[in-house]
mmCIF file of C-alpha atoms in Angstrom:
data_model
loop_
_atom_site.group_PDB
_atom_site.id
_atom_site.type_symbol
_atom_site.label_atom_id
_atom_site.label_comp_id
_atom_site.label_asym_id
_atom_site.label_seq_id
_atom_site.Cartn_x
_atom_site.Cartn_y
_atom_site.Cartn_z
ATOM 1 C CA UNK A 1 117.629 87.165 116.819
ATOM 2 C CA UNK A 2 119.977 85.913 114.134
ATOM 3 C CA UNK A 3 120.732 88.313 111.314
ATOM 4 C CA UNK A 4 122.178 86.908 108.100
ATOM 5 C CA UNK A 5 124.523 89.689 106.987
ATOM 6 C CA UNK A 6 124.538 88.293 103.437
ATOM 7 C CA UNK A 7 120.781 88.639 102.914
ATOM 8 C CA UNK A 8 119.961 91.684 105.055
ATOM 9 C CA UNK A 9 120.097 95.395 104.221
ATOM 10 C CA UNK A 10 119.603 98.518 106.308
ATOM 11 C CA UNK A 11 116.946 100.954 105.098
ATOM 12 C CA UNK A 12 117.541 104.464 106.428
ATOM 13 C CA UNK A 13 114.190 106.170 105.931
ATOM 14 C CA UNK A 14 114.054 109.976 105.894
ATOM 15 C CA UNK A 15 116.956 110.539 108.287
ATOM 16 C CA UNK A 16 117.257 113.947 106.695
ATOM 17 C CA UNK A 17 117.819 117.459 107.929
ATOM 18 C CA UNK A 18 115.509 120.389 107.721
ATOM 19 C CA UNK A 19 116.750 122.837 105.115
ATOM 20 C CA UNK A 20 115.790 126.504 105.275
ATOM 21 C CA UNK A 21 112.188 126.907 106.366
ATOM 22 C CA UNK A 22 111.641 123.125 106.230
ATOM 23 C CA UNK A 23 111.072 122.291 109.903
ATOM 24 C CA UNK A 24 109.197 119.023 109.390
ATOM 25 C CA UNK A 25 112.214 116.875 110.301
ATOM 26 C CA UNK A 26 113.476 118.817 113.331
ATOM 27 C CA UNK A 27 110.573 118.684 115.802
ATOM 28 C CA UNK A 28 112.591 119.420 118.976
ATOM 29 C CA UNK A 29 115.833 118.868 120.830
ATOM 30 C CA UNK A 30 114.764 115.309 121.835
ATOM 31 C CA UNK A 31 115.906 114.141 118.422
ATOM 32 C CA UNK A 32 119.586 114.057 119.449
ATOM 33 C CA UNK A 33 119.425 110.520 120.905
ATOM 34 C CA UNK A 34 117.383 109.310 117.932
ATOM 35 C CA UNK A 35 119.836 110.807 115.443
ATOM 36 C CA UNK A 36 122.789 109.271 117.285
ATOM 37 C CA UNK A 37 121.031 105.867 117.256
ATOM 38 C CA UNK A 38 120.454 106.084 113.488
ATOM 39 C CA UNK A 39 124.132 106.923 112.997
ATOM 40 C CA UNK A 40 125.118 103.952 115.210
ATOM 41 C CA UNK A 41 122.934 101.619 113.124
ATOM 42 C CA UNK A 42 124.539 102.834 109.911
ATOM 43 C CA UNK A 43 128.019 102.405 111.399
ATOM 44 C CA UNK A 44 127.201 98.899 112.703
ATOM 45 C CA UNK A 45 125.843 97.783 109.332
ATOM 46 C CA UNK A 46 128.840 99.266 107.512
ATOM 47 C CA UNK A 47 131.169 97.391 109.893
ATOM 48 C CA UNK A 48 129.223 94.169 109.223
ATOM 49 C CA UNK A 49 129.605 94.656 105.459
ATOM 50 C CA UNK A 50 125.868 94.983 104.881
ATOM 51 C CA UNK A 51 124.218 97.169 102.235
ATOM 52 C CA UNK A 52 122.964 100.523 103.510
ATOM 53 C CA UNK A 53 120.185 102.136 101.488
ATOM 54 C CA UNK A 54 118.935 105.657 102.134
ATOM 55 C CA UNK A 55 115.262 106.127 101.224
ATOM 56 C CA UNK A 56 115.023 109.905 101.202
ATOM 57 C CA UNK A 57 112.159 112.221 100.432
ATOM 58 C CA UNK A 58 112.728 113.894 97.066
ATOM 59 C CA UNK A 59 109.524 115.811 96.467
ATOM 60 C CA UNK A 60 108.853 117.984 93.460
ATOM 61 C CA UNK A 61 107.913 121.458 94.626
ATOM 62 C CA UNK A 62 104.344 122.367 93.743
ATOM 63 C CA UNK A 63 103.510 118.883 92.428
ATOM 64 C CA UNK A 64 103.658 116.071 94.999
ATOM 65 C CA UNK A 65 100.407 115.344 96.824
ATOM 66 C CA UNK A 66 102.187 114.773 100.131
ATOM 67 C CA UNK A 67 103.141 118.452 100.187
ATOM 68 C CA UNK A 68 99.438 119.331 100.303
ATOM 69 C CA UNK A 69 99.144 117.488 103.632
ATOM 70 C CA UNK A 70 102.434 118.329 105.360
ATOM 71 C CA UNK A 71 103.637 121.494 103.671
ATOM 72 C CA UNK A 72 106.839 121.899 101.758
ATOM 73 C CA UNK A 73 109.567 119.499 102.935
ATOM 74 C CA UNK A 74 112.128 117.098 101.556
ATOM 75 C CA UNK A 75 112.419 118.866 98.229
ATOM 76 C CA UNK A 76 114.514 117.063 95.590
ATOM 77 C CA UNK A 77 117.998 118.542 95.405
ATOM 78 C CA UNK A 78 117.694 120.128 98.859
ATOM 79 C CA UNK A 79 117.800 116.955 100.981
ATOM 80 C CA UNK A 80 120.796 116.003 103.111
ATOM 81 C CA UNK A 81 121.153 113.168 105.615
ATOM 82 C CA UNK A 82 121.950 113.863 109.253
ATOM 83 C CA UNK A 83 125.556 115.050 109.587
ATOM 84 C CA UNK A 84 126.037 112.474 112.371
ATOM 85 C CA UNK A 85 125.791 109.727 109.741
ATOM 86 C CA UNK A 86 128.991 108.710 107.991
ATOM 87 C CA UNK A 87 127.958 107.610 104.529
ATOM 88 C CA UNK A 88 130.195 105.130 102.712
ATOM 89 C CA UNK A 89 131.037 105.082 98.998
ATOM 90 C CA UNK A 90 128.951 101.915 98.439
ATOM 91 C CA UNK A 91 125.802 103.283 100.056
ATOM 92 C CA UNK A 92 122.755 103.562 97.808
ATOM 93 C CA UNK A 93 120.215 106.384 97.773
ATOM 94 C CA UNK A 94 116.668 105.735 96.585
ATOM 95 C CA UNK A 95 114.754 109.002 96.209
ATOM 96 C CA UNK A 96 111.056 108.733 97.017
ATOM 97 C CA UNK A 97 108.103 110.996 96.361
ATOM 98 C CA UNK A 98 105.608 109.151 98.560
ATOM 99 C CA UNK A 99 105.689 107.695 102.062
ATOM 100 C CA UNK A 100 106.871 104.227 101.042
ATOM 101 C CA UNK A 101 110.430 103.681 99.899
ATOM 102 C CA UNK A 102 109.034 101.069 97.485
ATOM 103 C CA UNK A 103 106.249 103.035 95.775
ATOM 104 C CA UNK A 104 107.288 103.920 92.207
ATOM 105 C CA UNK A 105 111.026 103.533 93.030
ATOM 106 C CA UNK A 106 113.610 100.889 92.180
ATOM 107 C CA UNK A 107 114.070 99.790 95.821
ATOM 108 C CA UNK A 108 112.566 96.330 95.246
ATOM 109 C CA UNK A 109 114.721 95.764 92.155
ATOM 110 C CA UNK A 110 117.828 96.917 94.033
ATOM 111 C CA UNK A 111 117.126 94.610 96.994
ATOM 112 C CA UNK A 112 116.473 91.643 94.713
ATOM 113 C CA UNK A 113 119.705 92.270 92.766
ATOM 114 C CA UNK A 114 121.521 92.264 96.127
ATOM 115 C CA UNK A 115 119.787 88.971 97.096
ATOM 116 C CA UNK A 116 118.224 90.660 100.131
ATOM 117 C CA UNK A 117 115.395 88.874 101.961
ATOM 118 C CA UNK A 118 115.335 90.923 105.190
ATOM 119 C CA UNK A 119 115.313 94.669 105.719
ATOM 120 C CA UNK A 120 116.182 96.545 108.888
ATOM 121 C CA UNK A 121 114.348 99.864 109.186
ATOM 122 C CA UNK A 122 115.489 103.018 110.948
ATOM 123 C CA UNK A 123 114.285 106.581 110.487
ATOM 124 C CA UNK A 124 111.153 108.644 110.699
ATOM 125 C CA UNK A 125 108.287 109.061 110.918
ATOM 126 C CA UNK A 126 107.684 105.571 112.345
ATOM 127 C CA UNK A 127 103.942 105.982 111.938
ATOM 128 C CA UNK A 128 104.136 107.183 108.340
ATOM 129 C CA UNK A 129 107.144 106.555 106.082
ATOM 130 C CA UNK A 130 108.649 103.687 108.087
ATOM 131 C CA UNK A 131 105.235 102.038 108.476
ATOM 132 C CA UNK A 132 104.331 102.346 104.786
ATOM 133 C CA UNK A 133 107.754 101.144 103.664
ATOM 134 C CA UNK A 134 107.442 98.087 105.898
ATOM 135 C CA UNK A 135 103.906 97.433 104.660
ATOM 136 C CA UNK A 136 105.216 97.260 101.102
ATOM 137 C CA UNK A 137 108.197 95.172 102.236
ATOM 138 C CA UNK A 138 105.758 92.703 103.788
ATOM 139 C CA UNK A 139 103.548 92.621 100.683
ATOM 140 C CA UNK A 140 106.649 91.973 98.540
ATOM 141 C CA UNK A 141 107.774 89.075 100.751
ATOM 142 C CA UNK A 142 110.596 90.650 102.759
ATOM 143 C CA UNK A 143 111.114 89.934 106.455
ATOM 144 C CA UNK A 144 111.708 93.056 108.523
ATOM 145 C CA UNK A 145 113.286 94.375 111.688
ATOM 146 C CA UNK A 146 112.536 97.755 113.268
ATOM 147 C CA UNK A 147 115.175 99.335 115.487
ATOM 148 C CA UNK A 148 112.939 100.866 118.139
ATOM 149 C CA UNK A 149 115.310 103.530 119.435
ATOM 150 C CA UNK A 150 116.510 104.476 115.931
ATOM 151 C CA UNK A 151 112.989 105.299 114.752
ATOM 152 C CA UNK A 152 110.848 108.212 115.827
ATOM 153 C CA UNK A 153 107.222 109.284 115.596
ATOM 154 C CA UNK A 154 106.482 112.992 115.779
ATOM 155 C CA UNK A 155 103.872 113.863 113.159
ATOM 156 C CA UNK A 156 100.958 111.490 113.657
ATOM 157 C CA UNK A 157 99.992 108.901 116.284
ATOM 158 C CA UNK A 158 102.348 107.353 118.802
ATOM 159 C CA UNK A 159 105.654 105.512 118.603
ATOM 160 C CA UNK A 160 104.200 102.607 120.590
ATOM 161 C CA UNK A 161 101.220 102.314 118.235
ATOM 162 C CA UNK A 162 103.443 102.398 115.159
ATOM 163 C CA UNK A 163 105.757 99.716 116.543
ATOM 164 C CA UNK A 164 102.805 97.525 117.506
ATOM 165 C CA UNK A 165 101.396 97.903 113.991
ATOM 166 C CA UNK A 166 104.728 96.895 112.398
ATOM 167 C CA UNK A 167 105.051 93.889 114.694
ATOM 168 C CA UNK A 168 101.469 92.625 114.547
ATOM 169 C CA UNK A 169 100.498 93.470 110.968
ATOM 170 C CA UNK A 170 103.810 92.969 109.146
ATOM 171 C CA UNK A 171 105.618 90.499 111.411
ATOM 172 C CA UNK A 172 108.461 92.922 112.034
ATOM 173 C CA UNK A 173 110.921 91.939 114.748
ATOM 174 C CA UNK A 174 111.539 94.764 117.199
ATOM 175 C CA UNK A 175 115.007 95.357 118.644
ATOM 176 C CA UNK A 176 117.073 98.149 120.139
ATOM 177 C CA UNK A 177 120.302 99.467 118.678
ATOM 178 C CA UNK A 178 122.225 97.567 121.382
ATOM 179 C CA UNK A 179 120.471 94.337 120.399
ATOM 180 C CA UNK A 180 121.211 94.986 116.722
ATOM 181 C CA UNK A 181 124.881 95.602 117.426
ATOM 182 C CA UNK A 182 125.032 92.372 119.459
ATOM 183 C CA UNK A 183 123.295 90.424 116.675
ATOM 184 C CA UNK A 184 125.775 91.685 114.090
#
């Protein structure tokens, strides 16, 4: 797959650490390979000169509806990205209070100001926040790529089902981190 580095951005969706009692993001030790793959994607996109945008949970304690379903997690001011990820000065953070990185945020405006037409998605949960972000990306006219080994499903459904949904319902291209690095 050809990737136009001038019109493509990386969306890093909820690649954030558990803080304190917040265990939602650290399901088990199997996350090490996933976390390393997310960090590799960020590094590859930085090296290619592409925009990197972090779409991080930033929930308001006691207010956000999502907390009713999943418990307290991703609280605004307490969120930090995986330490494996080397953030760059030009990286952008878009705080989100719902699953989608687009819902009630300025992500669409930011992408349009950057002349972005394609988004590459990494992060978690593939079946929730990645899926809903890519649904909105599709509805807003963006093409999308999902890096299969830099996404992870652990809360609901299966990784295979989430990837199939992205591919079939939103036209997302699926590729591995190795394929992404080769394409860049």
